[in-house]
CSV table of C-alpha atoms in Angstrom, one decimal:
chain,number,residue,atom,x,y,z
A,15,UNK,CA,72.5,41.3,97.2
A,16,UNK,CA,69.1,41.7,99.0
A,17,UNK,CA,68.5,44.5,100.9
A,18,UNK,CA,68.4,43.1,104.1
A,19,UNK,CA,71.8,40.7,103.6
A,20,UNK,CA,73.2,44.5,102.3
A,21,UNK,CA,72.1,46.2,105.7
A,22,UNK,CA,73.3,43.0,108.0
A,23,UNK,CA,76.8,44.0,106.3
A,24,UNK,CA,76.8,47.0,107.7
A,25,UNK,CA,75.5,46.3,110.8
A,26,UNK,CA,78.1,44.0,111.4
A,27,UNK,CA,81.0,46.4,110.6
A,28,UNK,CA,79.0,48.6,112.8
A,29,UNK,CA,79.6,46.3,115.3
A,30,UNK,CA,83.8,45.8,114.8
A,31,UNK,CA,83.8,49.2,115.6
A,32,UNK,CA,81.9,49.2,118.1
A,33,UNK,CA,83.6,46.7,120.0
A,34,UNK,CA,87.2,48.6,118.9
A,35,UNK,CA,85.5,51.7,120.8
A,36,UNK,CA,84.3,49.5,123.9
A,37,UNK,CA,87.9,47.8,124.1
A,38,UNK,CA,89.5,51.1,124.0
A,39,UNK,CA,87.4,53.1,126.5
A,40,UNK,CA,87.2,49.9,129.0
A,41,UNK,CA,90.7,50.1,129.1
A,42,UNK,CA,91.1,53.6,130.1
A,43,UNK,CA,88.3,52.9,133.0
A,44,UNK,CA,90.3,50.1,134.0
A,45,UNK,CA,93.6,52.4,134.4
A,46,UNK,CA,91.9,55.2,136.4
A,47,UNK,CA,91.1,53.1,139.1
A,48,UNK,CA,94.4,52.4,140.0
A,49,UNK,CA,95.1,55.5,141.4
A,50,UNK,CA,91.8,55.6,143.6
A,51,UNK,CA,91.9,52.6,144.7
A,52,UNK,CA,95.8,52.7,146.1
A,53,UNK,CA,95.3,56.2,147.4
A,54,UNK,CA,92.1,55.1,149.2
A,55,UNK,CA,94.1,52.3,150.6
A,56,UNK,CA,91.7,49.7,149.1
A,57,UNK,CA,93.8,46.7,148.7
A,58,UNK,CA,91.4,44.1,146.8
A,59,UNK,CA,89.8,46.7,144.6
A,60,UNK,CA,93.4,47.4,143.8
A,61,UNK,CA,94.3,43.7,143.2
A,62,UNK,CA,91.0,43.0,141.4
A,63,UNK,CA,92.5,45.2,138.4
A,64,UNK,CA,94.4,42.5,137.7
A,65,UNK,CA,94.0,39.4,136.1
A,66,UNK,CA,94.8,36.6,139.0
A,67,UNK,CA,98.0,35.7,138.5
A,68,UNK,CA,98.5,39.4,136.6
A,69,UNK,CA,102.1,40.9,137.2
A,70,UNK,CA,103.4,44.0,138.8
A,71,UNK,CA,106.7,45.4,139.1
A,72,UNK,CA,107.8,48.6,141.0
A,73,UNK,CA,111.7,48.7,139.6
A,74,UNK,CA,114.1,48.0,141.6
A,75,UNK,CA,111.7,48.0,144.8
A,76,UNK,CA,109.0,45.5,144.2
A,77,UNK,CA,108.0,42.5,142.1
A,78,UNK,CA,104.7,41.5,142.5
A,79,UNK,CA,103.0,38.5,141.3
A,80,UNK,CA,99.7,37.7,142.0
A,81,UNK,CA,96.8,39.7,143.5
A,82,UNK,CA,97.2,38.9,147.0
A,83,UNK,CA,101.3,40.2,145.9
A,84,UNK,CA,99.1,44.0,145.4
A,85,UNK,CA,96.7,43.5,147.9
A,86,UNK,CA,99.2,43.1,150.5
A,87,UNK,CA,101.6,45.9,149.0
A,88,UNK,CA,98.7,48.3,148.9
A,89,UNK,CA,98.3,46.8,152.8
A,90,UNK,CA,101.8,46.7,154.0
A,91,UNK,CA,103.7,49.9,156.2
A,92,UNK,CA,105.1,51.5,153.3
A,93,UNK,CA,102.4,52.1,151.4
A,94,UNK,CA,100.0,53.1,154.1
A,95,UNK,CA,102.6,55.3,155.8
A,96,UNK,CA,102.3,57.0,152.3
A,97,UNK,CA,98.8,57.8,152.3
A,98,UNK,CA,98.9,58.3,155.7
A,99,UNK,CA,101.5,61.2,155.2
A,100,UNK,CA,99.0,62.2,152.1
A,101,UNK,CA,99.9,61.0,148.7
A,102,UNK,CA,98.4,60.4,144.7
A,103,UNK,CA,99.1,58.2,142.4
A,104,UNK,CA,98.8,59.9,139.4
A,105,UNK,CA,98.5,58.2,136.6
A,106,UNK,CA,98.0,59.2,132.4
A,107,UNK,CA,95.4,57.8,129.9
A,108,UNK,CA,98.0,55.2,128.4
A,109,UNK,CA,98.3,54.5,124.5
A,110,UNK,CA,96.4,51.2,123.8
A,111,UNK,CA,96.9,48.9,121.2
A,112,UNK,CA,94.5,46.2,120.7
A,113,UNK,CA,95.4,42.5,119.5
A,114,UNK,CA,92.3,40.3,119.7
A,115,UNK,CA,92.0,39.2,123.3
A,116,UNK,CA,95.2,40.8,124.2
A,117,UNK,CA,96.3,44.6,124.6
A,118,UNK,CA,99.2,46.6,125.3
A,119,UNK,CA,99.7,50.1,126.0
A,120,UNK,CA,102.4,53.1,127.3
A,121,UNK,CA,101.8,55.7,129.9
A,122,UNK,CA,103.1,57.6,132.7
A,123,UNK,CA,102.2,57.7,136.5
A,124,UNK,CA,103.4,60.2,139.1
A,125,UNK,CA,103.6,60.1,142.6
A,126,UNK,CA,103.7,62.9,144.6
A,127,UNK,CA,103.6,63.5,148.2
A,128,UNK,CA,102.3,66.1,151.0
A,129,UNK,CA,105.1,68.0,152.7
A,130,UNK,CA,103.3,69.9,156.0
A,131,UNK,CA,105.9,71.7,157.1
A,132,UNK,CA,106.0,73.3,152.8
A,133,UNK,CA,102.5,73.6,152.7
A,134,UNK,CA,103.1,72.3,149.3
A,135,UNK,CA,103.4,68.7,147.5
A,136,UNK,CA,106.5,67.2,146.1
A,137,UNK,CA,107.3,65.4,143.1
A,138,UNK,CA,108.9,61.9,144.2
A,139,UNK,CA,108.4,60.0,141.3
A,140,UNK,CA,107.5,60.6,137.5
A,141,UNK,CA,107.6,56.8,135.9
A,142,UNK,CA,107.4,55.1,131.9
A,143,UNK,CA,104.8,52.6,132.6
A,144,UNK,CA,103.9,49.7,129.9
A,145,UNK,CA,100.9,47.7,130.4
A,146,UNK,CA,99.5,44.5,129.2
A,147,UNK,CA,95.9,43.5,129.1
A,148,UNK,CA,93.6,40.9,128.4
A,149,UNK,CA,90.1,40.4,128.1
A,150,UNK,CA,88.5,38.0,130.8
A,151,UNK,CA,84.7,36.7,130.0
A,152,UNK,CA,83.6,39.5,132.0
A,153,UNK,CA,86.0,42.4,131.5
A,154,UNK,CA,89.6,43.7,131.0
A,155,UNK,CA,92.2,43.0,133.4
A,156,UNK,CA,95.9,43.9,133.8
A,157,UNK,CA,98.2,41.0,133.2
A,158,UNK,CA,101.6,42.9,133.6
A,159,UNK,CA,102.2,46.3,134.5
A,160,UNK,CA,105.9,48.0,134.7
A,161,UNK,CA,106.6,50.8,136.7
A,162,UNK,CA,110.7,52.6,135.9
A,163,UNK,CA,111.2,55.9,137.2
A,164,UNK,CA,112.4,58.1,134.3
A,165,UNK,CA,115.6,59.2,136.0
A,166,UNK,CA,117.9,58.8,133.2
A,167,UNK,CA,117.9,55.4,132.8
A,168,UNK,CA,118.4,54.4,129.5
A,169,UNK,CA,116.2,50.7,129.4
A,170,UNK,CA,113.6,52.9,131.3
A,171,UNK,CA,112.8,55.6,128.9
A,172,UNK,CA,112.9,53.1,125.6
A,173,UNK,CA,110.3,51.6,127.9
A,174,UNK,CA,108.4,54.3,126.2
A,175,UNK,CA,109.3,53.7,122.8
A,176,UNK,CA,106.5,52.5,119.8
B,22,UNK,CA,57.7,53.7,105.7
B,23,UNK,CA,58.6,50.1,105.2
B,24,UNK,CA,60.1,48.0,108.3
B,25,UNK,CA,63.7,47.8,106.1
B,26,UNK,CA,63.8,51.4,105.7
B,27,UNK,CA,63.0,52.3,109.2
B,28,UNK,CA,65.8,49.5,110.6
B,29,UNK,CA,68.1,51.4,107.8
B,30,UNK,CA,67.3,54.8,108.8
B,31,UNK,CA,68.5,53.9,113.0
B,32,UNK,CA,71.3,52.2,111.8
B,33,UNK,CA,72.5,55.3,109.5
B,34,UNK,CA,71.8,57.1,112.5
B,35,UNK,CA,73.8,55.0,115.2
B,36,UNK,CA,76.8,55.0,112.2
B,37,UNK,CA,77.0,58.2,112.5
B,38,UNK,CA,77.3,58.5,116.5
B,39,UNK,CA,80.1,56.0,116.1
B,40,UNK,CA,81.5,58.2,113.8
B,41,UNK,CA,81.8,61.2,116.4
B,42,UNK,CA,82.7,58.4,118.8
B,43,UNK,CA,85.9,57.4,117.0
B,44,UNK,CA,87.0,60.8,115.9
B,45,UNK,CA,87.0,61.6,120.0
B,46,UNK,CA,88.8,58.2,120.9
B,47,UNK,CA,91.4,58.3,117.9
B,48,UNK,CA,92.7,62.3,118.5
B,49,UNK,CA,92.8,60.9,122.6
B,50,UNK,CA,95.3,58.3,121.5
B,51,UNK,CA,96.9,60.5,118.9
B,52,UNK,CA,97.9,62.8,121.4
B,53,UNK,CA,98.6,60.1,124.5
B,54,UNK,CA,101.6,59.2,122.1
B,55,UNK,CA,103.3,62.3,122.1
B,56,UNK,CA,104.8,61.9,125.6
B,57,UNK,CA,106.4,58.1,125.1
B,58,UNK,CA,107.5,59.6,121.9
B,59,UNK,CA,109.8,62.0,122.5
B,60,UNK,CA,110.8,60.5,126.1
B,61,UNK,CA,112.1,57.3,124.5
B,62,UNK,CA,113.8,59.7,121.9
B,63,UNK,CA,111.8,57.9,118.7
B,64,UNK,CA,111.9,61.4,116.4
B,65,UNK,CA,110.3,59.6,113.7
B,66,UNK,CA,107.6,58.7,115.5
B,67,UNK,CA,107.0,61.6,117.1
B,68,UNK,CA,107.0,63.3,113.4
B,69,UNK,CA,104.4,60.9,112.3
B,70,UNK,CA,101.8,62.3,114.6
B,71,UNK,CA,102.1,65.3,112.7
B,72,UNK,CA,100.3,65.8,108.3
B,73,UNK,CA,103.3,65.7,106.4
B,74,UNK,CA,103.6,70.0,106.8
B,75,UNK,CA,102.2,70.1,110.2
B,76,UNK,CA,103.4,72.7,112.5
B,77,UNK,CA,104.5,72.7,116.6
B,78,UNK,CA,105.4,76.4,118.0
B,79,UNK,CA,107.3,76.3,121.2
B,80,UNK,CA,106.4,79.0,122.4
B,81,UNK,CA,109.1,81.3,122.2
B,82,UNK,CA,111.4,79.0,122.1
B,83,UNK,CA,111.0,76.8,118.8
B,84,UNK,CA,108.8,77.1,115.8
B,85,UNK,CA,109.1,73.9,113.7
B,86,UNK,CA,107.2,73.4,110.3
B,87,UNK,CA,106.9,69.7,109.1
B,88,UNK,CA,108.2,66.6,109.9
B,89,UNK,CA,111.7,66.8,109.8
B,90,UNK,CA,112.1,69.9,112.1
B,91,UNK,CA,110.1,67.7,115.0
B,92,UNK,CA,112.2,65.1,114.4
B,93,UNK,CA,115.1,67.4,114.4
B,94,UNK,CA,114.4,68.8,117.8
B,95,UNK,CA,113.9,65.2,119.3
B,96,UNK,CA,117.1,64.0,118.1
B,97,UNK,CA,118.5,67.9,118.9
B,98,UNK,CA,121.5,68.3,121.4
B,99,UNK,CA,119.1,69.9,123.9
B,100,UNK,CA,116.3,67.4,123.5
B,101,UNK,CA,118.6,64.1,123.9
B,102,UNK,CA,120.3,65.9,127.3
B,103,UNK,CA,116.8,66.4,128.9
B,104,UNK,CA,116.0,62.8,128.1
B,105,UNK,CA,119.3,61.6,129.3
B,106,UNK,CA,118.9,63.7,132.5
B,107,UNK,CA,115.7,62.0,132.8
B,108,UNK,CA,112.6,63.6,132.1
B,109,UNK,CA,108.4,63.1,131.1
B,110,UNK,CA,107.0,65.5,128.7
B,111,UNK,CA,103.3,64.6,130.7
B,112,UNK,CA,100.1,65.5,128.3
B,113,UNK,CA,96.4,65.6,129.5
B,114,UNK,CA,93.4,64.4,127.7
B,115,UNK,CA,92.6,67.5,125.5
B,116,UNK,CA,89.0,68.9,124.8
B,117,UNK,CA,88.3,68.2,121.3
B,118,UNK,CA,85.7,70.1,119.2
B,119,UNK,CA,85.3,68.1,115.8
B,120,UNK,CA,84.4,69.8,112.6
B,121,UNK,CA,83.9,67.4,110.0
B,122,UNK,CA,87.4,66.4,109.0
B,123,UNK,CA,88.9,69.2,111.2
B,124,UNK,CA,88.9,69.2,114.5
B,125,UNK,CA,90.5,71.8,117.7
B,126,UNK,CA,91.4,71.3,120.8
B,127,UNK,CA,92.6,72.8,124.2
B,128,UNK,CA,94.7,70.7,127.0
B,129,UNK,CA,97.8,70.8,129.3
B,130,UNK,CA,101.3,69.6,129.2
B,131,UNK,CA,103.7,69.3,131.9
B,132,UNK,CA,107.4,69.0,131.5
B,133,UNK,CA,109.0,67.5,134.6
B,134,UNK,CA,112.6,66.8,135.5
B,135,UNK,CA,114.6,64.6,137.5
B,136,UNK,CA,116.9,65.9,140.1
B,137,UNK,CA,119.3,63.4,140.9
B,138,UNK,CA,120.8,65.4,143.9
B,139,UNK,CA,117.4,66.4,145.8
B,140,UNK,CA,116.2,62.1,144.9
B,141,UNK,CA,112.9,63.8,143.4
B,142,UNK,CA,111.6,65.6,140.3
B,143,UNK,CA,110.7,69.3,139.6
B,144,UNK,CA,108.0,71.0,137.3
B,145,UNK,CA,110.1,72.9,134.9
B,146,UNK,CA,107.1,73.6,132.8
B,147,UNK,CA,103.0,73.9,133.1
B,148,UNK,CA,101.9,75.2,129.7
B,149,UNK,CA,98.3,75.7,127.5
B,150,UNK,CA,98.4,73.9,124.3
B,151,UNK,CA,96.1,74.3,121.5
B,152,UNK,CA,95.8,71.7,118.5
B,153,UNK,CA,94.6,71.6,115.0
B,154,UNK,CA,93.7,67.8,113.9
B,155,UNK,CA,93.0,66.7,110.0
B,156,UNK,CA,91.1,63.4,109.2
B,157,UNK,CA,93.3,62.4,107.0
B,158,UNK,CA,92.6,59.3,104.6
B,159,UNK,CA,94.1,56.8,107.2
B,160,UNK,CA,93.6,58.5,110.2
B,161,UNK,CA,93.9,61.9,112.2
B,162,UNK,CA,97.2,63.3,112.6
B,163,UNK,CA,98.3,66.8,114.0
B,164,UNK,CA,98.4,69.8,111.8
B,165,UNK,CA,99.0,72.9,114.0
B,166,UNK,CA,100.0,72.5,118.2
B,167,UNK,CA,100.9,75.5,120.3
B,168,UNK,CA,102.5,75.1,123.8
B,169,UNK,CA,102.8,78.5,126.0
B,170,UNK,CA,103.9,78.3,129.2
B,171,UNK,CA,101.0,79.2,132.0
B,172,UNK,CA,103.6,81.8,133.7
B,173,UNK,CA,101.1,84.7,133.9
B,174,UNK,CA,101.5,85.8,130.6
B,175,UNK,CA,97.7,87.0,129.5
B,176,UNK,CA,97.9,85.5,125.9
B,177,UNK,CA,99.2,82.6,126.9
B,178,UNK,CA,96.3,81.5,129.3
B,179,UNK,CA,93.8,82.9,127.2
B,180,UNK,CA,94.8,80.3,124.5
B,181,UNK,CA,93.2,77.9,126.6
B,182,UNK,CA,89.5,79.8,126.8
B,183,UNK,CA,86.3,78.4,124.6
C,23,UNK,CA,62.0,35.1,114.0
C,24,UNK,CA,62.0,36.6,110.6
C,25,UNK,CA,65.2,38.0,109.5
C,26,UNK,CA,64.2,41.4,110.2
C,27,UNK,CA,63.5,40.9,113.7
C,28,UNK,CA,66.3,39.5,114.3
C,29,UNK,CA,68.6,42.2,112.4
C,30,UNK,CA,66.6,45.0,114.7
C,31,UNK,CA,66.9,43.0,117.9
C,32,UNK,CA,71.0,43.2,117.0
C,33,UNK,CA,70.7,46.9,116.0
C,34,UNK,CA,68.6,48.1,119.3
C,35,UNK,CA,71.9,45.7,121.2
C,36,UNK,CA,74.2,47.7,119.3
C,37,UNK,CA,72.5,51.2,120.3
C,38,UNK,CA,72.6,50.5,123.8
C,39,UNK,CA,76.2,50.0,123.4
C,40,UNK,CA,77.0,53.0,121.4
C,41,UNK,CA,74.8,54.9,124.4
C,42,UNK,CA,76.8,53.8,126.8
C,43,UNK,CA,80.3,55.0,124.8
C,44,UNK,CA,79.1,58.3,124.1
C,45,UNK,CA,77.7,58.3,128.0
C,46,UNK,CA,81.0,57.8,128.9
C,47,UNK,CA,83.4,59.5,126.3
C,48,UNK,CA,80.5,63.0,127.5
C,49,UNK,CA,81.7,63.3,130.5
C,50,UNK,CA,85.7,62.8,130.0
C,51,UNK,CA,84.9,65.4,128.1
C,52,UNK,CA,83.1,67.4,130.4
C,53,UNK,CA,86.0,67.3,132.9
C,54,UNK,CA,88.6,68.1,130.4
C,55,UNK,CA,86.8,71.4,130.3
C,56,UNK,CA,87.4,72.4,133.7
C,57,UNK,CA,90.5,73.2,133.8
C,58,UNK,CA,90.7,75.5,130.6
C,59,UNK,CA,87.8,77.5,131.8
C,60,UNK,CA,89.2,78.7,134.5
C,61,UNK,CA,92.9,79.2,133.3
C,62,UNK,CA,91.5,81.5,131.1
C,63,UNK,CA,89.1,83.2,133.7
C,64,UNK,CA,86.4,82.0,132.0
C,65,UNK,CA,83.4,82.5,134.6
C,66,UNK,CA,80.4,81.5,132.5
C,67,UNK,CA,82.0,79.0,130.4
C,68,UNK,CA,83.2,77.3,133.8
C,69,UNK,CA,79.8,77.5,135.2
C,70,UNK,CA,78.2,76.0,132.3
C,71,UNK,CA,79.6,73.0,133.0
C,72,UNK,CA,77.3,72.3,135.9
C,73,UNK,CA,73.4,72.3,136.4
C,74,UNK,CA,71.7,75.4,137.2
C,75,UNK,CA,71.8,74.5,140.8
C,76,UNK,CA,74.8,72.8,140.3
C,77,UNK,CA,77.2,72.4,143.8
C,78,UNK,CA,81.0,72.5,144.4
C,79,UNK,CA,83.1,72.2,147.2
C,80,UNK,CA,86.4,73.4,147.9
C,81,UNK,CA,87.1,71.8,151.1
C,82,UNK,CA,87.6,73.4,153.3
C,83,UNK,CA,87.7,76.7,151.8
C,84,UNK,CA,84.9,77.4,149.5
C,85,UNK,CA,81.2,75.8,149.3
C,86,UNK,CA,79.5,76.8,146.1
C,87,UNK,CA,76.1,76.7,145.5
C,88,UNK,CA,74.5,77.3,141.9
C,89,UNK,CA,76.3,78.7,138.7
C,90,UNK,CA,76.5,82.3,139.7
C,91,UNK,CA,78.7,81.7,143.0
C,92,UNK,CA,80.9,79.2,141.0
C,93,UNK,CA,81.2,82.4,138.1
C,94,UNK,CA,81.9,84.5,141.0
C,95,UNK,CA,84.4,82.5,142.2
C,96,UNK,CA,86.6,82.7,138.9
C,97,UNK,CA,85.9,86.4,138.4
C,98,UNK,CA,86.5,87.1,142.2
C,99,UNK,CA,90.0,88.4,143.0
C,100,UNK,CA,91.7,84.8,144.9
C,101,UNK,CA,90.9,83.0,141.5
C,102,UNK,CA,92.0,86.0,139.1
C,103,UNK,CA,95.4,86.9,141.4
C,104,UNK,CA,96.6,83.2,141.2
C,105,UNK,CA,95.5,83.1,137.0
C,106,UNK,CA,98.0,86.4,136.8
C,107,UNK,CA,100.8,85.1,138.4
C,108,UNK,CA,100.6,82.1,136.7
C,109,UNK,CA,99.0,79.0,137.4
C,110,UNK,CA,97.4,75.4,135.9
C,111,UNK,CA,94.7,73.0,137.2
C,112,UNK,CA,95.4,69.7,135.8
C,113,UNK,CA,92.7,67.3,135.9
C,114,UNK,CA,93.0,63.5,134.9
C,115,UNK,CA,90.5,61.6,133.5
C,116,UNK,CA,87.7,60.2,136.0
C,117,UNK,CA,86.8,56.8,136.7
C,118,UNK,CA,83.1,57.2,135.8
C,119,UNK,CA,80.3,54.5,136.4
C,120,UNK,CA,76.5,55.5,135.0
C,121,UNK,CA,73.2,54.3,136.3
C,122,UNK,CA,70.6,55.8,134.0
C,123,UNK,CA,70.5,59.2,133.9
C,124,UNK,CA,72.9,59.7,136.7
C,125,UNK,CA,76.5,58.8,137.1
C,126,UNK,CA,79.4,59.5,139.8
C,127,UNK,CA,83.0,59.2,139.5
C,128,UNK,CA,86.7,59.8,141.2
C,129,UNK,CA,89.6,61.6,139.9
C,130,UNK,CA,92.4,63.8,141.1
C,131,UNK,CA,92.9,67.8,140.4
C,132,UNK,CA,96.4,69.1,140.6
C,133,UNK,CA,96.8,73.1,141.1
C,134,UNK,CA,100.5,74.1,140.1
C,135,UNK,CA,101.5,77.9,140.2
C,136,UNK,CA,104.2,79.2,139.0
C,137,UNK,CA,107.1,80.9,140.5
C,138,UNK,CA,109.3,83.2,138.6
C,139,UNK,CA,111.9,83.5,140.8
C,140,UNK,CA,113.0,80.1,141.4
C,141,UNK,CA,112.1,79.8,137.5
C,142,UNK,CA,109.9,76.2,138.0
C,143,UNK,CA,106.5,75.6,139.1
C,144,UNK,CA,105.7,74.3,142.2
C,145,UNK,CA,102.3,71.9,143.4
C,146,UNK,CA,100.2,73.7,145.9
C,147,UNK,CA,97.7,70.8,145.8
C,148,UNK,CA,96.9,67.5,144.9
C,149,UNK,CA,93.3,66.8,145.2
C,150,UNK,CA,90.8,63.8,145.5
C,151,UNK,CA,87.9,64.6,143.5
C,152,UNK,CA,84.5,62.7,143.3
C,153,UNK,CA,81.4,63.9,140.9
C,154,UNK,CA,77.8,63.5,140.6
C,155,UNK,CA,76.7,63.7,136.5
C,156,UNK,CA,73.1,64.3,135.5
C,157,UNK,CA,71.9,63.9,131.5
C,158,UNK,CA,69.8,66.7,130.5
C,159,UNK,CA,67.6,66.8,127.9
C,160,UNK,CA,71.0,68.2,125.8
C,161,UNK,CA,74.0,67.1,127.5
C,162,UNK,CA,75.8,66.0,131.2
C,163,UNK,CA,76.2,68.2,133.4
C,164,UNK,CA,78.1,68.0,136.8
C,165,UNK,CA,75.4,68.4,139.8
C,166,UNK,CA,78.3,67.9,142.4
C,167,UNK,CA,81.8,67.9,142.8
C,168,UNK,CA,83.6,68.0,146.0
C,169,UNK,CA,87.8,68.8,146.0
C,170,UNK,CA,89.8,68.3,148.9
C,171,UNK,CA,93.5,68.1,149.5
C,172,UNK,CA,95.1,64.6,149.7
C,173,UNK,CA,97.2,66.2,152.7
C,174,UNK,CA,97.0,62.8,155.0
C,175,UNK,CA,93.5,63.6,156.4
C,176,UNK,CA,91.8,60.2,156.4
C,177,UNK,CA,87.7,61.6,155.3
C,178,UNK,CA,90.0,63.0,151.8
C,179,UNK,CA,91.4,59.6,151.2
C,180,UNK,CA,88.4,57.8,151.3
C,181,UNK,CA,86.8,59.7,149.3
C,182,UNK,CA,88.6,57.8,146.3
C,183,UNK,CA,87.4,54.3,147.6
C,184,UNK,CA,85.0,52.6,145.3
């Protein structure tokens, strides 16, 4: 093989790796915003993690479809009593699995709330979450996400499960 | 030098930054699968983060060498009763100093409980955790983790210094 | 273009790729660095992790100002009483956006103590978090990072917006 035809190979597998990498870490940007953006009470930057017609379900609360679905959750009394009472979404770098133009992936998220009169926060939630992405011309975007509460629940844990 | 070796001489040089690059990004999501591991109860997966003699002290609890003992303490009477109780074994991103085909690193883990009674969940354990990762010929897996609970004791926060 | 033009043109692509990972994957682990340094009181190597004139703000408690007052506050005897009786600050991973040799991001910082009597750990805060990053010649560095309680008060909040 000429040298340069030899070095194009490896640029090229440079490149898969590259993109492996990029997929990956784009994907773990795109999760911690979540958080932020709910707890800041921004509504479209919240919905624009999603894909438009991307998924969201709160078991057994809330099934969202849609972005203007999040937006107007992240808009609505409930959740802006919440942050109004002080409030993070807390959520964990997720295990990703890339598929082409497609991705999945496992993590948790907590909420946890203020409680004045303990001068202390309080653990309301601690959730399986699973994810799927894809990848939009200009960037990664949720499609589905699940959201169980890990309260003994037996389909909520094997959420979790490889 | 001629243009061919100057092009291969960047390009050895960017392979090897995507070396470091990976070996960051894989021991991330070799560790974000502990957590949906032994939540969803899958012992054998949980083993397979580990080399084949890989060890996980519990600190003082449990001191398991190899595979089967992790597995053994996932599908344990005491494991499957914390799951079933509902629980998340919550792990943070670690710091990770890699070593050629060793690497260390230093990170929290949370393991939080569900409280049917009080409708939230409770911090049984904050604890330091220290790792020991081997480049093995497929990938990195786990060959030594400590977790010591961060409940004053002096050598169990100092595990987590530099 | 000749073939080796071409080739170069996809290399110096490829670079400013691989920049922007390791840009990125730097200051994750930066942050993750946090945490461990002070859980194990360690002053200098917490301190290190800023710029020499460096700033952080404990709202509304504690406005640091350089390395030496952010050392001091480890060593000093608030930081060292709550390490002794037990205690973790969990960070997560930021959402981090460069520009150059600057970057900013958002996060959350949990500080959990423990209490031996009730035999649990228990959240005395969960904090909104936003950084300013500078690349020195060597590495990142935080230049600013400001922490304050997500306890309902409306300026914390938006500090997470984007």
């Amino acid at each position: 093989m000429a040298e340069i035809d030899e070095l194009r190979a490896t640029v090229e597998l440079l490149a898969a790796q590259v993109r492996e990498l990029s997929d990956q870490v784009e994907i773990m940007q795109l999760v911690a915003q979540y958080g932020p953006a709910v707890d800041s009470g921004s509504g479209a930057a919240a919905a624009a993690l999603w894909s438009e017609d991307g998924t969201f379900d709160a078991v057994p609360q809330r099934r969202m479809r849609g972005r203007d679905e999040i937006a107007g959750m992240v808009h609505g009394d409930g959740h802006q009593s919440l942050i109004r009472n002080g409030c993070g979404h807390v959520l964990t770098v997720p295990h990703i699995v890339v598929d082409g133009d497609h991705a999945t992936g496992r993590s948790y998220a907590l909420n946890i709330r203020w409680d004045p009169g303990a001068d202390r926060f309080w653990l309301a939630r601690v959730s399986a979450n699973t994810w799927r992405w894809a990848r939009t011309p200009r960037d990664w975007r949720i499609t589905e996400r699940v959201n169980a509460s890990l309260d003994g629940t037996a389909e909520h844990r094997e959420m979790l499960a490889p």
